[in-house]
Amino acid sequence: MPGLSARSLAGVWHPCTQMGLLDDAPLLALARGEGPWLFDIDGRRYLDAISSWWVNLFGHANARISAAVADQLGRLEHVLLAGCTHEPVVELSERLSALTGGTLGHCFYASDGASAVEIALKMSVHWWRNHGMAERNEFVCVAGGYHGETTGALAVTDVPLFREAYAPMLRSAHRVMSPDARQAGSGETASGVAARAATQIAQLLETRGDRIAALILEPLVQCAGGMAMHDASYLAEVRRLCTLHGVHLIADEIAVGFGRTGSFFACEQAGIWPDFLCLSKGLSGGYLPLSVVLSRDEIYQGFLDTRIERGFLHSHSFTGNPLACRAALASLDIFEEDRVIEANHARAAVIADALTPLRADPRIAHLRQRGMIAAFDVTIDDPALRAGFSRRMHMAAREHSVLLRPIGTTVYLMPPYVLEPDELRWLVRQTMTALDQTLATTRSAAPEASAMVQPGPHQMP
Ligand SMILES: *Cc1c(COP(=O)(O)O)cnc(C)c1O
């Protein structure tokens, strides 16, 4: 019998991977997980420093979440959510709404992030149509933004490589500049860049506002675009402009929600709420596929009618799956019982402290952090060497027992919320050792192609 990796290559089409380039970057064949650790089939362990594509909050095989899912398995594994309901989906909706202070009152479920984005876009356009303004059907998105890879979500995603082949299938959207603080000119602050970016939106809405249904953005951190961080004042100003021009604001907190940036929701740091809030990834603690769009009552009311065609027309077979909802409820329990947001402030401070030496490292630029996301850019002048960096760094980190996936030359840490201070310091040390090793070999190595598709969250060697 061939090994697991060979069988995988023979039968599994791995996502966002050039399968033709996998020879020199073997798959990591995993047998089990325990807390922040993943164990491969040979018993070697790796610290999951990227929370398995940013979904895992409380470690693998978490006893509390597993118990809740197991309990639900013995009761009701699944039922359709059209004309039926169940305790887990009702309780989850009540608790999510409560976390927005009741501002966003209704929850519409799906199974993945991209579907949540599709739902928010469709809801916005349909809402305007129900209000006699079918001409309001254009979208505004932000440069460097990522909202998923189904065609509607891809149309508001700004990752040229992901879009190119599918361009004929995509509807065009207005794209405004990113508020990425790294663009600051000399003497310019992060809030200066934010103001500059917001001015562009003001101009667009001024001239085109009456044709625009919604603006979609990732609050505080554009993750897949390379962990680009911006000042919270941007969100407050965009909220003001959307309200002024009657444009819906869609906050995609699929990656940044659930405590990632230091507050439960990223929008809280700007003191705003969107009209639609998209959540997934950490929603189920990373256990099961689940996503949701929360909307304001005004949106919900806009679909209430006796005419079928004025209702929101969208459904997925596994909408509101009870197992996934129970995992999400268990995850919310952990947030409360363990005072996770507070505990993460201490964890974030340990990460910041451990990374401090990098500020003086000439190989590194833009060391940045927002809560439990820390990132820095590695300076490599030769474009050919830059192309292979991500895969080499990934492999070097693996040698040092850490699972990392740099985005281009941006190295980031996005660990689950279970690491002790010693483990966090160990993680930073291993990352630095892997970086030293990668740069030592990068300098002497020949240029090469990489199976890691760049950029995006979904590249895999
Ligand atoms: C991951 C991600 C998505 C897409 O979610 P999937 O579950 O991968 O479809 C959308 N938006 C953001 C901000 C993301 O990080």
Coordinates of C-alpha atoms and ligand atoms in Angstrom, one line a residue:
M1 CA 0.0 0.0 0.0
P2 CA 1.5 3.5 -0.9
G3 CA 1.8 6.0 1.9
L4 CA -1.0 8.4 2.9
S5 CA 0.5 11.3 1.0
A6 CA 0.9 9.3 -2.2
R7 CA -2.7 8.1 -1.9
S8 CA -3.8 11.7 -1.3
L9 CA -2.0 12.9 -4.4
A10 CA -3.6 10.1 -6.4
G11 CA -7.2 10.8 -5.2
V12 CA -7.5 14.2 -3.6
W13 CA -7.5 17.5 -5.5
H14 CA -6.0 19.8 -2.9
P15 CA -7.4 23.3 -2.7
C16 CA -5.5 26.3 -4.1
T17 CA -2.5 24.1 -4.9
Q18 CA -0.6 23.6 -8.1
M19 CA -0.6 19.8 -7.9
G20 CA 2.1 19.7 -10.6
L21 CA 4.6 21.3 -8.2
L22 CA 4.1 19.3 -5.1
D23 CA 7.1 17.0 -5.5
D24 CA 9.5 19.1 -3.3
A25 CA 7.0 20.1 -0.7
P26 CA 5.5 16.9 0.6
L27 CA 2.0 17.0 2.2
L28 CA 1.9 16.9 5.9
A29 CA 0.0 13.7 6.7
L30 CA -1.8 14.2 10.0
A31 CA -3.2 11.6 12.3
R32 CA -4.6 13.6 15.2
G33 CA -4.7 16.9 17.1
E34 CA -4.4 17.8 20.7
G35 CA -4.8 21.4 21.9
P36 CA -2.5 23.6 19.7
W37 CA -0.6 20.6 18.5
L38 CA -1.0 18.5 15.3
F39 CA 0.6 15.1 15.2
D40 CA 1.6 13.5 11.9
I41 CA 1.4 9.8 11.1
D42 CA 5.0 9.3 12.2
G43 CA 4.2 10.9 15.6
R44 CA 6.0 14.2 15.0
R45 CA 4.2 17.2 16.4
Y46 CA 3.7 20.7 15.0
L47 CA 2.3 23.8 16.7
D48 CA -0.7 25.0 14.7
A49 CA 0.4 28.7 14.6
I50 CA -2.1 29.7 12.0
S51 CA -5.1 28.0 13.7
S52 CA -5.7 25.8 10.6
W53 CA -6.5 28.6 8.2
W54 CA -7.7 30.9 11.1
V55 CA -10.6 28.8 12.2
N56 CA -9.4 27.0 15.4
L57 CA -9.9 29.1 18.5
F58 CA -9.5 26.6 21.4
G59 CA -7.2 23.9 20.2
H60 CA -7.9 20.6 18.5
A61 CA -9.9 17.8 20.1
N62 CA -11.1 20.3 22.7
A63 CA -12.9 18.4 25.4
R64 CA -15.7 20.9 26.0
I65 CA -16.6 21.4 22.3
S66 CA -16.2 17.7 21.5
A67 CA -18.6 16.8 24.4
A68 CA -21.2 19.3 23.1
V69 CA -21.0 17.9 19.6
A70 CA -21.2 14.3 20.9
D71 CA -24.2 15.1 23.0
Q72 CA -25.9 16.7 19.9
L73 CA -25.0 13.7 17.8
G74 CA -27.2 11.5 20.1
R75 CA -30.1 13.9 19.8
L76 CA -30.4 15.3 16.3
E77 CA -27.6 15.4 13.7
H78 CA -29.5 17.4 11.1
V79 CA -32.8 18.7 9.9
L80 CA -33.8 21.2 7.2
L81 CA -34.3 24.7 8.5
A82 CA -37.2 25.6 6.2
G83 CA -40.4 25.1 8.1
C84 CA -38.5 23.5 11.0
T85 CA -36.4 24.8 13.9
H86 CA -34.3 23.4 16.8
E87 CA -32.9 24.6 20.1
P88 CA -29.2 25.0 19.0
V89 CA -30.0 27.3 16.1
V90 CA -32.4 29.4 18.2
E91 CA -30.0 29.7 21.1
L92 CA -27.1 30.6 18.8
S93 CA -29.1 33.3 17.0
E94 CA -30.2 34.8 20.4
R95 CA -26.6 34.8 21.7
L96 CA -25.0 36.2 18.6
S97 CA -27.5 39.0 18.4
A98 CA -27.0 39.7 22.1
L99 CA -23.2 40.1 21.3
T100 CA -24.1 43.0 19.0
G101 CA -26.2 44.6 21.8
G102 CA -29.3 43.5 19.8
T103 CA -28.4 45.8 16.9
L104 CA -28.2 43.0 14.5
G105 CA -31.3 40.9 15.2
H106 CA -31.7 38.2 12.6
C107 CA -29.3 35.4 11.7
F108 CA -29.2 33.8 8.3
Y109 CA -27.0 30.7 8.2
A110 CA -24.8 28.9 5.6
S111 CA -21.8 26.6 5.8
D112 CA -18.8 28.6 4.6
G113 CA -17.5 32.2 4.5
A114 CA -17.9 32.7 0.8
S115 CA -21.6 31.7 1.0
A116 CA -22.1 34.3 3.8
V117 CA -20.7 37.0 1.6
E118 CA -22.9 35.9 -1.3
I119 CA -25.9 36.1 1.1
A120 CA -25.1 39.6 2.3
L121 CA -24.6 40.8 -1.3
K122 CA -27.9 39.2 -2.5
M123 CA -29.8 40.5 0.5
S124 CA -28.6 44.0 -0.1
V125 CA -29.6 44.1 -3.8
H126 CA -32.9 42.4 -3.1
W127 CA -33.7 44.9 -0.2
W128 CA -33.2 47.8 -2.6
R129 CA -35.4 46.1 -5.2
N130 CA -38.1 45.5 -2.6
H131 CA -37.9 49.3 -2.0
G132 CA -38.4 50.2 -5.6
M133 CA -34.7 50.9 -6.2
A134 CA -33.6 48.0 -8.4
E135 CA -31.0 50.3 -10.0
R136 CA -29.1 50.3 -6.7
N137 CA -27.2 47.1 -7.5
E138 CA -23.5 48.0 -7.6
F139 CA -20.9 47.1 -5.0
V140 CA -17.9 48.9 -3.6
C141 CA -14.9 46.8 -2.4
V142 CA -11.5 47.7 -1.1
A143 CA -8.2 47.1 -2.8
G144 CA -6.4 44.1 -1.4
G145 CA -9.6 42.8 0.1
Y146 CA -10.6 39.1 0.2
H147 CA -14.1 37.8 0.6
G148 CA -14.0 34.2 -0.7
E149 CA -13.9 32.5 -4.0
T150 CA -17.4 31.7 -5.2
T151 CA -18.2 34.0 -8.1
G152 CA -20.2 36.6 -6.2
A153 CA -17.6 36.8 -3.5
L154 CA -14.7 36.7 -6.0
A155 CA -16.2 39.7 -7.8
V156 CA -15.6 41.8 -4.7
T157 CA -12.2 40.2 -3.9
D158 CA -9.1 42.0 -5.1
V159 CA -6.6 39.2 -5.6
P160 CA -5.7 39.3 -9.3
L161 CA -4.3 35.8 -9.5
F162 CA -7.6 34.3 -8.1
R163 CA -9.7 36.4 -10.5
E164 CA -7.9 36.2 -13.8
A165 CA -9.0 32.8 -15.1
Y166 CA -12.6 33.5 -14.0
A167 CA -12.9 37.1 -15.1
P168 CA -15.6 36.4 -17.7
M169 CA -17.8 35.0 -14.9
L170 CA -17.4 38.0 -12.6
R171 CA -19.5 41.1 -12.4
S172 CA -17.4 44.3 -12.0
A173 CA -17.3 46.2 -8.7
H174 CA -16.0 49.7 -7.7
R175 CA -12.6 49.3 -6.1
V176 CA -11.4 52.0 -3.6
M177 CA -7.9 52.3 -2.1
S178 CA -6.9 50.2 0.8
P179 CA -6.5 51.9 4.2
D180 CA -3.4 49.8 4.8
A181 CA -1.2 51.8 7.2
R182 CA 2.0 50.6 5.5
Q183 CA 1.2 53.1 2.7
A184 CA 2.0 56.1 5.0
G185 CA 4.1 58.7 3.4
S186 CA 6.9 60.4 5.4
G187 CA 5.3 62.1 8.4
E188 CA 1.9 60.5 7.7
T189 CA 0.2 58.6 10.5
A190 CA -2.1 55.5 10.2
S191 CA -5.1 57.7 10.7
G192 CA -3.8 60.0 7.9
V193 CA -3.8 57.0 5.5
A194 CA -7.3 56.1 6.8
A195 CA -8.5 59.6 6.1
R196 CA -7.0 59.6 2.6
A197 CA -8.7 56.2 1.9
A198 CA -12.0 57.4 3.2
T199 CA -11.9 60.5 1.0
Q200 CA -11.9 58.3 -2.1
I201 CA -15.0 56.6 -0.8
A202 CA -16.6 60.0 -0.2
Q203 CA -15.9 61.1 -3.8
L204 CA -17.3 57.8 -5.2
L205 CA -20.5 57.9 -3.2
E206 CA -20.9 61.6 -4.1
T207 CA -21.0 60.8 -7.8
R208 CA -22.3 57.3 -7.9
G209 CA -24.0 56.7 -4.5
D210 CA -27.5 56.4 -5.9
R211 CA -26.5 53.3 -7.9
I212 CA -24.6 51.6 -5.1
A213 CA -26.2 48.9 -3.0
A214 CA -23.5 48.1 -0.5
L215 CA -19.8 48.6 0.4
I216 CA -18.0 45.5 1.7
L217 CA -14.8 45.6 3.8
E218 CA -12.7 43.6 6.3
P219 CA -12.6 45.6 9.5
L220 CA -9.1 46.4 11.0
V221 CA -7.1 43.7 9.2
Q222 CA -7.2 42.6 5.6
C223 CA -6.0 39.2 6.4
A224 CA -5.6 37.3 3.1
G225 CA -4.3 40.4 1.4
G226 CA -1.2 40.1 3.6
M227 CA -2.3 41.0 7.1
A228 CA -2.7 44.7 6.1
M229 CA -3.8 46.6 9.2
H230 CA -5.5 50.0 9.4
D231 CA -6.6 52.6 11.8
A232 CA -10.1 52.1 13.4
S233 CA -11.0 55.7 12.4
Y234 CA -11.4 54.4 8.9
L235 CA -14.3 52.2 9.9
A236 CA -16.0 55.1 11.8
E237 CA -15.7 57.4 8.7
V238 CA -16.9 54.7 6.3
R239 CA -19.9 54.0 8.5
R240 CA -20.7 57.8 8.5
L241 CA -20.4 58.0 4.7
C242 CA -22.5 54.9 4.1
T243 CA -25.3 56.3 6.3
L244 CA -25.0 59.7 4.6
H245 CA -25.5 58.1 1.2
G246 CA -27.9 55.4 2.2
V247 CA -25.4 52.7 1.2
H248 CA -25.4 49.3 3.1
L249 CA -22.2 48.5 5.0
I250 CA -21.2 44.9 4.9
A251 CA -18.6 44.0 7.5
D252 CA -16.8 40.8 6.6
E253 CA -15.5 39.6 10.1
I254 CA -15.1 36.0 8.8
A255 CA -11.4 36.2 9.8
V256 CA -11.3 39.0 12.4
G257 CA -14.4 38.1 14.5
F258 CA -14.4 36.1 17.7
G259 CA -11.7 38.0 19.5
R260 CA -9.0 37.9 16.8
T261 CA -8.2 41.6 16.9
G262 CA -8.6 42.1 20.7
S263 CA -12.3 42.8 21.0
F264 CA -15.0 40.2 20.4
F265 CA -15.9 41.9 17.0
A266 CA -13.4 44.1 15.2
C267 CA -16.1 46.8 14.6
E268 CA -16.4 47.4 18.3
Q269 CA -13.0 49.1 18.2
A270 CA -14.5 51.8 16.0
G271 CA -17.7 51.9 18.0
I272 CA -19.8 51.0 14.9
W273 CA -22.1 48.3 13.7
P274 CA -22.6 47.4 10.0
D275 CA -25.9 46.7 8.3
F276 CA -24.7 43.1 7.6
L277 CA -22.1 41.2 9.6
C278 CA -20.6 38.1 8.0
L279 CA -19.1 35.5 10.3
S280 CA -17.6 32.0 9.8
K281 CA -14.1 30.5 10.5
G282 CA -14.0 30.8 14.4
L283 CA -17.8 30.7 14.7
S284 CA -17.8 27.0 15.4
G285 CA -14.5 27.1 17.2
G286 CA -13.1 25.7 14.0
Y287 CA -14.9 22.5 14.5
L288 CA -17.5 22.3 11.7
P289 CA -18.4 24.3 8.6
L290 CA -20.8 27.1 9.7
S291 CA -21.3 30.7 8.7
V292 CA -23.9 33.4 9.3
V293 CA -25.0 36.8 8.2
L294 CA -26.5 39.0 10.9
S295 CA -28.6 41.9 9.7
R296 CA -30.3 44.9 11.2
D297 CA -34.1 44.7 11.8
E298 CA -34.6 47.3 9.1
I299 CA -33.1 44.9 6.6
Y300 CA -35.2 42.0 7.9
Q301 CA -38.4 44.1 7.8
G302 CA -37.7 45.0 4.2
F303 CA -38.5 41.3 3.2
L304 CA -41.6 40.8 5.3
D305 CA -44.6 40.5 3.0
T306 CA -47.2 38.0 1.8
R307 CA -45.7 37.9 -1.7
I308 CA -43.2 35.0 -2.0
E309 CA -40.9 36.8 -4.4
R310 CA -40.3 39.6 -1.9
G311 CA -38.9 37.1 0.6
F312 CA -35.2 36.4 0.7
L313 CA -34.6 33.6 -1.8
H314 CA -31.6 31.6 -0.8
S315 CA -31.0 28.3 0.8
H316 CA -28.4 25.6 1.4
S317 CA -29.1 22.0 2.4
F318 CA -27.1 22.2 5.6
T319 CA -28.3 25.7 6.7
G320 CA -28.3 25.9 10.5
N321 CA -26.9 22.4 11.0
P322 CA -27.5 21.4 14.7
L323 CA -24.0 19.9 15.2
A324 CA -22.3 23.0 14.0
C325 CA -24.5 25.2 16.1
R326 CA -23.8 23.2 19.2
A327 CA -20.0 23.5 18.5
A328 CA -20.6 27.3 18.2
L329 CA -22.5 27.4 21.5
A330 CA -19.8 25.5 23.3
S331 CA -17.2 27.9 21.9
L332 CA -19.3 30.9 23.1
D333 CA -19.4 29.2 26.6
I334 CA -15.6 29.0 26.6
F335 CA -15.4 32.7 25.8
E336 CA -17.5 33.4 28.9
E337 CA -16.2 30.8 31.3
D338 CA -12.6 31.4 30.6
R339 CA -12.8 35.2 30.1
V340 CA -11.0 34.7 26.8
I341 CA -11.0 38.3 25.6
E342 CA -9.2 39.4 28.8
A343 CA -6.8 36.4 28.8
N344 CA -6.0 37.2 25.1
H345 CA -4.9 40.7 26.1
A346 CA -2.2 39.1 28.2
R347 CA -1.3 36.7 25.4
A348 CA -1.0 39.5 22.9
A349 CA 1.3 41.4 25.2
V350 CA 3.6 38.3 25.5
I351 CA 3.7 38.0 21.7
A352 CA 4.5 41.7 21.3
D353 CA 7.2 41.5 23.9
A354 CA 8.8 38.4 22.3
L355 CA 8.7 40.1 18.8
T356 CA 10.3 43.3 20.1
P357 CA 13.9 42.4 18.9
L358 CA 12.6 42.3 15.3
R359 CA 12.1 46.1 15.4
A360 CA 15.9 46.5 15.0
D361 CA 16.3 43.7 12.5
P362 CA 17.2 45.2 9.1
R363 CA 15.8 42.2 7.2
I364 CA 12.3 43.0 8.5
A365 CA 9.8 45.7 7.8
H366 CA 6.4 46.7 9.2
L367 CA 6.3 44.6 12.3
R368 CA 2.6 45.0 13.3
Q369 CA 0.0 43.4 15.6
R370 CA -3.7 43.6 16.3
G371 CA -4.6 41.4 19.3
M372 CA -3.9 37.8 18.3
I373 CA -2.6 38.6 14.8
A374 CA 1.1 39.5 14.5
A375 CA 2.8 40.0 11.2
F376 CA 6.0 41.3 9.6
D377 CA 7.3 41.6 6.1
V378 CA 10.6 40.1 5.1
T379 CA 12.8 42.2 2.8
I380 CA 14.1 40.2 -0.1
D381 CA 15.2 42.3 -3.1
D382 CA 15.5 39.6 -5.8
P383 CA 12.0 38.9 -7.2
A384 CA 12.9 35.3 -8.1
L385 CA 14.0 34.6 -4.5
R386 CA 10.9 36.3 -3.2
A387 CA 8.7 33.9 -5.1
G388 CA 10.1 30.9 -3.3
F389 CA 10.2 32.4 0.1
S390 CA 6.8 31.3 1.4
R391 CA 7.3 27.6 0.6
R392 CA 10.9 27.6 2.0
M393 CA 9.8 29.3 5.2
H394 CA 6.9 26.9 5.5
M395 CA 9.3 23.9 5.2
A396 CA 11.8 25.4 7.6
A397 CA 9.1 26.1 10.2
R398 CA 8.0 22.5 9.8
E399 CA 11.5 21.3 10.6
H400 CA 11.2 23.4 13.8
S401 CA 7.9 21.9 14.8
V402 CA 5.7 24.8 13.7
L403 CA 3.0 25.0 11.1
L404 CA 3.3 28.4 9.4
R405 CA 2.1 29.6 6.0
P406 CA 3.6 33.0 5.0
I407 CA 1.6 35.0 2.5
G408 CA 4.2 36.0 0.0
T409 CA 6.9 37.5 2.1
T410 CA 4.6 38.4 5.0
V411 CA 5.2 36.1 7.9
Y412 CA 2.3 36.0 10.4
L413 CA 1.3 34.3 13.6
M414 CA -2.4 33.7 14.3
P415 CA -2.4 31.0 17.0
P416 CA -5.3 29.5 18.9
Y417 CA -6.3 31.1 22.2
V418 CA -4.9 28.3 24.4
L419 CA -1.1 29.0 24.4
E420 CA 0.7 29.7 27.7
P421 CA 3.3 32.5 27.9
D422 CA 6.1 30.0 27.6
E423 CA 4.6 28.4 24.5
L424 CA 4.1 31.8 22.9
R425 CA 7.7 32.7 23.5
W426 CA 8.8 29.3 22.2
L427 CA 6.7 29.9 19.1
V428 CA 8.4 33.2 18.4
R429 CA 11.8 31.7 18.9
Q430 CA 11.1 28.8 16.5
T431 CA 9.8 31.3 14.0
M432 CA 12.9 33.3 14.1
T433 CA 15.1 30.3 13.8
A434 CA 13.1 29.1 10.8
L435 CA 13.5 32.6 9.3
D436 CA 17.2 32.7 9.8
Q437 CA 17.5 29.3 8.2
T438 CA 15.2 30.3 5.3
L439 CA 17.1 33.5 4.6
A440 CA 20.5 31.7 4.7
T441 CA 19.4 29.2 2.1
T442 CA 17.3 31.8 0.1
R443 CA 20.4 33.9 -0.5
S444 CA 22.3 31.0 -2.0
A445 CA 19.5 29.2 -3.8
A446 CA 18.5 29.2 -7.4
P447 CA 15.1 30.7 -8.3
E448 CA 12.3 28.2 -8.5
A449 CA 8.6 27.9 -9.0
S450 CA 6.4 27.3 -6.0
A451 CA 3.4 25.1 -5.5
M452 CA 2.2 27.8 -3.1
V453 CA -0.3 29.9 -4.9
Q454 CA 0.2 33.5 -4.0
P455 CA -1.2 35.5 -2.4
G456 CA -4.2 34.4 -0.3
P457 CA -5.0 32.5 2.8
H458 CA -5.4 29.3 0.8
Q459 CA -2.0 28.5 -0.5
M460 CA -0.5 25.1 0.3
P461 CA 2.7 23.5 -0.7
Ligands
LIG1 C1 -11.6 33.0 4.6 C2 -12.4 34.2 4.3 C3 -13.5 34.2 3.5 C4 -14.0 32.9 2.9 O1 -14.4 32.0 3.8 P1 -14.5 30.4 3.2 O2 -15.1 29.7 4.4 O3 -13.0 30.1 3.0 O4 -15.3 30.4 2.0 C5 -14.2 35.4 3.3 N1 -13.8 36.5 3.9 C6 -12.7 36.6 4.7 C7 -12.3 37.9 5.3 C8 -11.9 35.4 4.9 O5 -10.8 35.5 5.6

